[in-house]
Phi, psi and omega in degrees: 000141177277142177287170180296320180296318179296319179296319179296320179295318180295321179297319179294324177296315179300316179297323178297318177295323179296318178298319180297317179297315179296320180294319178296316180299318180294319181293316181291326182280347185302314179299320179294317178297323178296317179295315181295325180292342182292341182294342180270359179270138182282118175220049188299316183296316180296317181293325177296320178294316179296320183294329181272354183240291194237349188300316183290333173294319178302313183294311184296313181295320178296319179293316180294323175299312182298317181293311182296313180293321179300314179296319182296313182289330177295315181293308184288313183295312181289319181296313179292327177296320179292318180296316184286342184257315191249002180237153179241121179204161183302132178087001184301322180299329178285317183292336179307314180262332182294331180294347176274345188301321180300343179299337182283343186258120175296151183297325184292333177288318175299324179299317180293318182295310184289333174295317178294326181285322192252356177294173185302320181267008179283169184295329183291306181292326178296319178294319179297321179294323179291322183290314187261359178075019177289146183252330181213174182293343178287345182275349183203165176249137177220135182299143180275115182290330180275076184205177178297317179294324176296319177296319178300316180298318179298315180295318181298318184295327183258344186254348180300334179300336176300312179289318180303313184297310183289323178293321181293319176299319179296318178294322179296328184269357182289149185293134176299321183298318183296314182290322179292328176296322179296325180288322178296332179273008173093014179283128172280178182306317182294314180293322178297323179291309186285328188261342183235297188295315182296314177298323179292329181271000187305315180301318180292320180295318179294322177297317176296320178296320178298318177298319180298313183293326175295320177295322179296314180293336181278337190294143175236315187299315184293307185292325179292319181292326180272359178073029178261117183280117176233181180297324181295314177293327178295319177298316181297315181292319182294321182287305187270327182278313183264345181070022182260093184293317183293316180297321177296320178295322179289324173298320177297321178295322177298316178295322178297324177295325175302313182294316179297322177297321178299316179295317181296318180296321178296318178292321180295325179297337180249025193301315182231012182279138177241139185234066179275146176226146182238154177100185184281112183272081178235157180279010186271015173299146184301121183278155179283124180276122179251134179220168177063224183293334177294318178296321179295315179296321179296316178297320179294320180296328178276328184287317187300314178298322180291317181294311184285328184269345182220303189297312181296307180296321179293317177299320179296315180294321179296315179297319181292323180292314185290328181274355179225049186300325181293331179271328188273316183261054177282166178305328179298327179300314181291328176295313179294322178297319178295322177299313180297319180295319180297309182297314183292320180293314179298318179297317181297315181296313181294320181297319179292318180297315180294318178298324178295320177296314181298311184293319182287323176297321176292327179289320181293319183222085184284056179277168178299321180298314181294319179295317179295317180298319180295320179293321179296317181294335184255021181268357188295333184294337178277356185254127181302149181298326179294324177295315179297320179301314178296316181293335178276315187291325183295306179293325178295319176297320177296321178295315178300317180294321179295318178296319180296317178297318179296316180294322177295315183290327186268312187245001182057038180230137178266126180272344182069210180264109182275324185250320181299139179075028177239161179290340177300314180293321180295318178295322177299318177297319176299319180296317178300321184284319192247006179298327180300324181297313181287323182296315181298320180291315181294319180298317180293325178291320180292328181293339180280350179272126185295139178298338180298333177293324176297315180296320179296320179295320179292322179295337177268009175087013180274132174288161180305318180295320179293320178296323179297316183286318189272334187244302188290314184300315177299323180289337182259013187305317180296316179294320178295320178295320178297315179299316180297320181296316181295318179294319179303312182292318179297320179292326178298324185270345188298129181242309187302309181294322181295320180300322185276322191261336191308147176295159179297134178061033178228067182280150174257177177300317181297317180293321181292322175300316179298316181294315179297315182295323178296330178268010180061036180246068185290335178299312178292332180280348187294315182294310176297327177296316180296322179296319179295318180295318179297323175296322179290343178291337184300303179292332179295314177296322179296317179297319178298318179296320179297318180296316180297320180293321179295325177296314180297319180297317179295323179294319180295319181292330182281000000 
């Protein structure tokens, strides 16, 4: 039994964790609240100008991007997941993990690579002119890669693994009894897929689709390079080009409403649907044997996304880097790499530490307030980086101006900008954006630790903080490392927020790739692009290993 003093101490500790959780939630939510509050500011003239010029282009292009990419990733992601899970054909074991590889390549890097490959002076069109004797572009037609359809293709190639991963996990977990019953009732592979497996996997597929569409709305590099006007490019132009801070914030609020609508529609789609399954949920259900031309088509369907989304662009960048070492591996490359490593490492460490506080505070006191605060703090991943950039810079700029006014009035000294244009603000923006990644991972790892260990620690006189450091953290080492790794890679690839917030003369690899590509200097952009992709391979390989391990585990249990 705990003494009265010990109970009082524990209550104060619990309250302290609750205060910490609430303070973190308020701090992380501040940029979003700032953006949303901008809708009450009068900017009629600017909006009238935007409405008569570019606003409808922003809306139409964003919608067409979402529709086109959504259809593409659904077809490729779900189809390849079914082939790799429920069919047997030569090479299937390789495609199971290889289909995740395009996830390592950001869409804007593929945009730069394919533009160089498919433009008029690129190797593809040059080869066609040599083969057929064409002399100019008037002699033949070739699709324009720098277009809305080109942007859709780039997004589909790198984002379909979101749907593939979640759909494959759903197919692996489906009940053997349910699928075998469909076969007993005369369903062939196609009917079994469309009438049984696909409806059961719908929640996972929709969740993957929602992640894809959020990534599309967040992108800046691809759409800007292809000349497709979206809300993200509009925010950037309005803020930096026109100098209209309020209008940029209102555009950001409009984009945020798009994202919230997407989340609401996803929830509404599952409003009363139940997806119960009975029986042994193992992947050992008898797979469909494919042979002849069916096996060839299945292998081709799995090979093309991997080749176009990873092998071709990586091979092209590698060849360009190795044949131009004096241009690609210049001292500036290592400087930009160090900037990216510093920012990503600090963000990863802080994100894991904050996520640990949120998850442990929720575990100690699972009240409605703590759960709500944790969800608010982890909502940033659904918010585009450009929105977060606007939401961070406005209050930080107001704080800097207030401090400067106070210093002038009191000490007759100007402090200038103390926070704006520093890596502190940039790391804070990263935390707002990527805290959800670390929180979800840490929360799931902490949930696997039995509550009896907490009770045992308290009976031995350990305070909650001591129990967290001495007991929980060592047991969660793998989960904490995974969370840090995922945040590190996401921060390495982040472009929209970095472009707006980064300190002067403190470029990252992502920003330098964007700058080089904007100047049509893809040779110089090849090495930093390759570095970003190689960094993205870390979680991709980890995910592949996790899937393989779960398969082995299911086989042993069966």
